[in-house]
Amino acid sequence: MWKQNYLLILLLFLTRDFLSSAQEEKKRPNIVVIMADDVGCGDLPMYFNNEGLISMPNLKRFSQLGVTFKDAHSTPLCAPSRYSFLSGNYQHRGRKAQGTWDVLTGHNQFQKHQKSIAEALRDKAGYNTATFGKYHIGGQIPFAEGHSSQNSTHKLTHVGYDWTKPFIEGPSDIGFNTSFVTPNGIQDSPYAFIRDGYLPFDATESKFWTRGEHGQQYGTSKIQRKGEGSQDWDSSAYNMIVVNETEKFIDQHIESGADNPFFVYAALGAVHGPHSPPDFYIDGTPIAGRYLTEHADMLFELDKAVGSIVTMVEERGLSDNTLFIFLSDNGGVRTSNGSSSYGHDSHGPLRGYKGTVYEGGHRVPLLFRWDNELPAGEERNNLVSITDMYDTICQLVGITKPLQSAQDSISFANHLYSSVNKQGLRKQLGTWVYENGLVTAEALRIKNMKLVIHHDIQTGKRTTEIFNLRQDISETTNIINDMNKKKARRMIRKLRAHGPCPNKDHKKNFKLVESLGTQSANCTFFQEKRKRCDWYIEGEVKCPSACKSRFSSMCDSVYG
């Protein structure tokens, strides 16, 4: 038996080395990642045999020409998922366990030692990197000289801000050569795009947008939260702007005569609220009012946007050497906000929705296409995570992960090529939801078994459930009383080991990261000089009993 296992392990390493060396010998592919917003598996026709009410020919074609993952997962919310995709880490490895959401935080979610996938591709493989659309991992509006006060509604004209300076810890600071992004998507101010770190207009000429509907050039723009933005802000035009910027970047890359590949991360606004479909799409197709709900109209526009981005690559003769990836940042919207009353369910048979740790909150569509390289029209049913995208992309292009980055990323590149190659795939995956910095719900998948724990922070009560997803994909039957108690406790211990507060008697060594290198330490390292806890996020995550810092209340409240 040991010989068989040895041969399997050897085969895994040889396969990875072969893929890496083979990729180095040929031209590395361009990479186009299209991230949808609040799109659940039930929103797309290739999941749960759901043709639904909405025509989505472009995404169907995408799936027919590539590989569709049926058990892919993000976090249940958008900002943490975007960090997890870009960093290859669980959200609590960043600056804030719940994720960094706004641009009044001083920092984005990245720790100083963590490199984004854009940095890895740019620095290790020479990629020309670009991002367009929703940024949403934090940052800081530049302060005027001598000021440090913040203002949540006047993010452009507040006397303490100086927009002649670059946006702090924006895309330019995490590896993107080119960017045209909104810090908070379409749902919060500033309602303006930032180009390559700078506001592309005079901040004094901004407009204060009130809540409600505003007639604009391309449709009815909607504002959920009052705040400042550009004079021409139009939420209905958002996805078309992302498409046009992507096309402009690709054309400029081609015109430059550069021999290096490009990496585009296009983060669409569809279908996050406020649902504000344009009157017409770029090609003249009517959008608003096409279906019975604005949510459904936005899904139709999403398909049009995906089709535009794929087509622009095809028309320029680049599709044979371009890796396309489509995914969503979390599960679909609540049924009360969607189109379920007309027969369209964003979650299919899955329980839960965006913001929950049930499958409907974090199981997401994930499609790959790479013509003449990856198989076409195939499905994969093994567990993969949004954190795994980092290592998978690195392996596909033949580079290694940067030191101390993407610690939770596990490549599934070999599985992409062959459904029977399952060696090295992840066996378990943690999911967390936070409220005011405290865990309110968490889950652990181990193959098809799923542990779910809900915490009532006010009363301290916990509700524990276990589901067998192979038999109960809708998570309707709690089988914890039928399970062996040792197995149930083992699942809880594994969840704690993955989460922000592992066992307090943690003794294992781990790497501490410094600008000049790394050193090995355990929790005793923090007991003499407590300031070390401020310097090292690893101590806060792994050693709550020693550090008693920002995670300590979470540990005490949740785990006792």
XYZ file of C-alpha atoms in Angstrom, residues 203-524:
322
model
C -12.865 67.357 -6.620
C -14.385 70.811 -6.147
C -16.591 70.127 -9.172
C -18.159 67.028 -7.615
C -21.869 66.648 -6.945
C -23.660 65.627 -3.763
C -25.996 62.790 -4.709
C -29.147 62.293 -2.636
C -30.861 58.961 -2.162
C -33.282 58.013 -4.890
C -33.532 57.814 -8.665
C -31.812 60.190 -11.053
C -32.377 60.322 -14.798
C -29.044 60.064 -16.583
C -27.802 59.618 -20.144
C -27.970 55.812 -20.237
C -30.869 55.119 -17.894
C -32.156 55.638 -14.386
C -29.238 55.900 -11.977
C -29.969 54.930 -8.378
C -28.332 56.051 -5.151
C -28.734 53.913 -2.029
C -26.640 56.044 0.335
C -26.221 59.788 -0.026
C -22.744 61.058 -0.776
C -20.491 62.839 -3.223
C -19.498 61.739 -6.691
C -18.821 62.881 -10.224
C -21.333 65.065 -12.047
C -21.999 62.356 -14.622
C -22.302 59.390 -12.234
C -24.683 56.842 -13.717
C -25.082 53.468 -12.023
C -26.950 52.158 -15.075
C -23.812 52.640 -17.214
C -21.427 50.904 -14.806
C -21.002 47.565 -16.565
C -20.685 49.160 -19.976
C -17.916 51.393 -18.624
C -16.041 48.319 -17.356
C -16.434 46.655 -20.769
C -15.210 49.748 -22.653
C -12.198 50.214 -20.365
C -11.255 46.560 -20.794
C -11.390 46.911 -24.569
C -9.318 50.094 -24.505
C -6.647 48.439 -22.359
C -6.388 45.374 -24.614
C -6.103 47.550 -27.725
C -3.403 49.699 -26.124
C -1.523 46.569 -25.101
C -1.659 45.237 -28.668
C -0.713 48.601 -30.199
C 2.307 48.872 -27.917
C 3.774 45.822 -29.619
C 4.534 44.301 -26.231
C 5.452 40.638 -26.271
C 4.356 40.048 -22.690
C 0.869 38.740 -21.810
C -1.828 40.741 -20.021
C -3.916 40.065 -16.935
C -7.314 41.748 -16.698
C -9.496 41.639 -13.592
C -12.896 43.007 -14.634
C -15.132 43.415 -11.584
C -18.656 44.081 -12.817
C -21.384 45.797 -10.821
C -24.014 43.285 -11.929
C -26.078 42.259 -10.156
C -25.507 44.113 -6.880
C -28.183 46.561 -5.798
C -29.361 49.105 -6.565
C -30.640 47.287 -9.616
C -30.473 49.934 -12.317
C -30.349 48.377 -15.792
C -29.489 50.701 -18.685
C -32.145 51.545 -21.230
C -29.978 50.031 -23.970
C -26.752 48.049 -24.041
C -23.681 49.137 -26.034
C -24.890 47.296 -29.129
C -28.367 48.848 -28.950
C -30.110 45.878 -27.331
C -32.938 47.034 -25.013
C -32.236 46.083 -21.376
C -34.480 47.948 -18.915
C -37.982 46.483 -18.897
C -37.037 43.418 -20.893
C -38.012 41.143 -18.013
C -40.443 41.343 -15.119
C -37.888 42.568 -12.579
C -34.891 44.885 -12.669
C -32.873 42.070 -11.083
C -33.616 39.880 -14.102
C -32.750 42.752 -16.460
C -29.378 43.049 -14.721
C -28.710 39.337 -15.160
C -29.426 39.721 -18.861
C -27.001 42.670 -19.031
C -24.412 40.611 -17.130
C -24.549 38.018 -19.898
C -24.181 40.751 -22.513
C -21.111 42.151 -20.707
C -19.475 38.715 -20.498
C -20.170 38.214 -24.186
C -18.616 41.586 -25.049
C -15.398 40.879 -23.152
C -14.985 37.388 -24.606
C -15.830 38.576 -28.127
C -13.324 41.435 -28.044
C -10.567 38.908 -27.311
C -11.798 36.525 -30.016
C -12.043 39.261 -32.649
C -8.424 40.232 -32.027
C -7.270 36.664 -32.592
C -6.208 36.126 -28.996
C -8.655 33.490 -27.781
C -6.362 30.505 -28.394
C -3.890 31.887 -25.897
C -6.228 33.500 -23.389
C -7.434 31.942 -20.160
C -10.950 33.181 -19.370
C -12.337 32.841 -15.848
C -15.845 33.762 -14.721
C -16.931 33.685 -11.078
C -19.084 35.476 -8.511
C -18.050 37.053 -5.217
C -20.788 35.384 -3.150
C -24.169 33.716 -3.393
C -27.294 35.280 -4.808
C -29.587 37.920 -3.348
C -32.484 37.255 -0.997
C -35.639 36.032 -2.647
C -37.433 39.229 -1.571
C -34.974 41.259 -3.674
C -34.863 38.974 -6.668
C -37.080 37.391 -9.234
C -38.295 34.300 -7.377
C -41.920 35.375 -7.473
C -41.717 34.967 -11.251
C -40.097 31.534 -11.148
C -36.410 32.489 -10.992
C -34.514 31.411 -7.866
C -30.954 32.715 -7.472
C -30.074 29.773 -5.213
C -31.710 26.840 -6.947
C -32.218 24.103 -4.358
C -29.575 25.583 -2.022
C -30.494 26.901 1.397
C -29.515 30.441 2.339
C -28.431 33.519 0.419
C -25.702 36.157 0.431
C -24.454 36.734 3.994
C -25.215 33.238 5.325
C -22.964 30.208 5.834
C -25.454 27.866 4.201
C -24.576 26.774 0.659
C -26.708 29.460 -0.969
C -24.533 32.114 0.655
C -21.144 31.009 -0.633
C -21.461 28.340 -3.339
C -20.789 30.271 -6.531
C -20.534 29.762 -10.282
C -16.984 29.213 -11.556
C -16.158 28.726 -15.241
C -12.802 28.306 -16.994
C -12.127 28.494 -20.714
C -8.794 28.170 -22.520
C -9.243 27.044 -26.111
C -7.121 24.117 -27.323
C -5.633 23.765 -23.848
C -8.386 22.909 -21.383
C -11.163 20.430 -22.206
C -14.467 21.800 -23.488
C -17.933 21.113 -22.128
C -16.778 19.323 -18.986
C -17.829 19.600 -15.355
C -15.929 19.254 -12.092
C -17.658 18.287 -8.856
C -14.851 18.513 -6.319
C -14.587 21.159 -3.616
C -12.623 24.289 -4.610
C -12.350 27.738 -3.063
C -11.927 31.291 -4.265
C -8.656 31.274 -2.314
C -7.434 28.459 -4.587
C -7.555 30.667 -7.672
C -4.176 32.207 -6.782
C -2.127 29.005 -6.711
C -4.072 27.560 -9.642
C -3.282 30.542 -11.861
C 0.355 30.469 -10.763
C 0.656 26.809 -11.710
C -1.088 27.306 -15.056
C 1.404 30.016 -16.068
C 4.427 28.263 -14.558
C 5.377 30.427 -11.565
C 5.522 29.798 -7.825
C 3.630 31.679 -5.147
C 5.573 34.510 -3.469
C 6.932 33.670 -0.016
C 4.341 34.037 2.762
C 1.539 34.850 0.323
C -1.544 32.826 -0.626
C -1.211 30.633 2.460
C -4.700 29.165 2.070
C -4.476 28.584 -1.683
C -4.419 25.017 -3.039
C -3.976 24.565 -6.770
C -6.550 22.577 -8.721
C -4.787 23.115 -12.068
C -4.230 19.393 -12.687
C -7.904 18.733 -11.974
C -8.797 21.356 -14.582
C -7.071 19.284 -17.223
C -8.521 15.961 -16.101
C -11.495 15.131 -13.908
C -9.822 11.893 -12.781
C -6.758 13.715 -11.452
C -7.874 14.554 -7.912
C -4.531 14.392 -6.173
C -3.783 17.383 -3.965
C -7.294 18.860 -4.034
C -8.577 20.482 -0.897
C -10.481 18.217 1.462
C -11.926 20.904 3.730
C -12.947 24.538 3.650
C -13.936 27.037 6.334
C -16.513 29.824 6.036
C -17.192 32.689 8.458
C -19.628 35.555 8.907
C -18.771 38.442 11.236
C -20.752 41.182 12.901
C -18.906 44.025 14.603
C -15.748 41.953 14.544
C -17.298 38.874 16.153
C -18.100 35.553 14.508
C -21.864 35.144 14.308
C -21.841 32.082 12.047
C -19.222 29.677 10.744
C -19.076 26.477 8.779
C -16.650 23.754 7.766
C -16.879 21.491 4.738
C -15.024 18.174 4.885
C -15.765 16.551 1.555
C -19.582 16.210 1.616
C -20.043 16.665 5.357
C -20.776 20.168 6.588
C -20.643 21.610 10.096
C -22.580 24.830 10.762
C -22.379 26.788 14.014
C -24.427 29.893 14.795
C -23.418 32.122 17.712
C -25.796 34.447 19.512
C -23.361 37.083 20.731
C -25.931 38.566 23.112
C -26.808 35.371 24.956
C -23.714 33.286 24.280
C -25.847 30.430 22.972
C -24.612 28.277 20.121
C -26.579 26.254 17.613
C -24.685 23.409 15.970
C -25.787 21.549 12.854
C -24.245 18.907 10.627
C -25.477 18.091 7.141
C -24.645 15.398 4.616
C -24.620 17.353 1.367
C -24.421 14.252 -0.792
C -27.885 13.270 0.450
C -29.186 16.701 1.464
C -27.913 19.504 -0.772
C -30.615 21.810 0.630
C -29.337 21.431 4.224
C -32.764 20.593 5.606
C -31.938 17.729 7.970
C -29.586 18.226 10.911
C -27.923 14.847 11.536
C -25.747 15.842 14.497
C -27.659 13.553 16.884
C -27.061 10.637 14.548
C -23.331 11.232 14.264
C -20.533 9.713 16.267
C -19.730 12.348 18.929
C -16.000 11.991 18.413
C -16.383 12.761 14.714
C -18.532 15.801 15.487
C -15.975 17.127 17.993
C -13.193 16.500 15.482
C -15.002 18.673 12.935
C -15.331 21.468 15.488
C -11.619 21.269 16.319
C -10.736 21.476 12.625
C -12.979 24.505 12.169
C -11.255 26.259 15.060
C -7.862 25.420 13.608
C -8.820 27.096 10.319
C -10.460 30.132 11.888
C -9.143 33.269 13.579
C -8.883 31.639 17.010
C -7.267 28.212 17.052
C -6.781 26.344 20.337
C -5.274 28.580 23.004
C -2.606 26.044 23.846
C -1.180 26.389 20.344
C 2.439 25.200 20.483
C 3.326 24.583 16.883
C 5.926 26.718 15.205
C 4.923 29.089 12.445
C 6.600 31.736 10.335
C 6.721 35.361 11.420
C 7.102 37.765 8.544
C 9.425 40.753 8.551
C 10.630 43.007 5.771
C 14.085 41.421 5.898
C 13.034 37.806 6.076
C 11.251 35.312 8.289
C 11.837 33.518 11.544
C 10.164 30.565 13.202
C 8.252 31.124 16.446
C 5.374 29.894 18.588
C 3.084 31.595 21.075
C 5.802 31.871 23.738
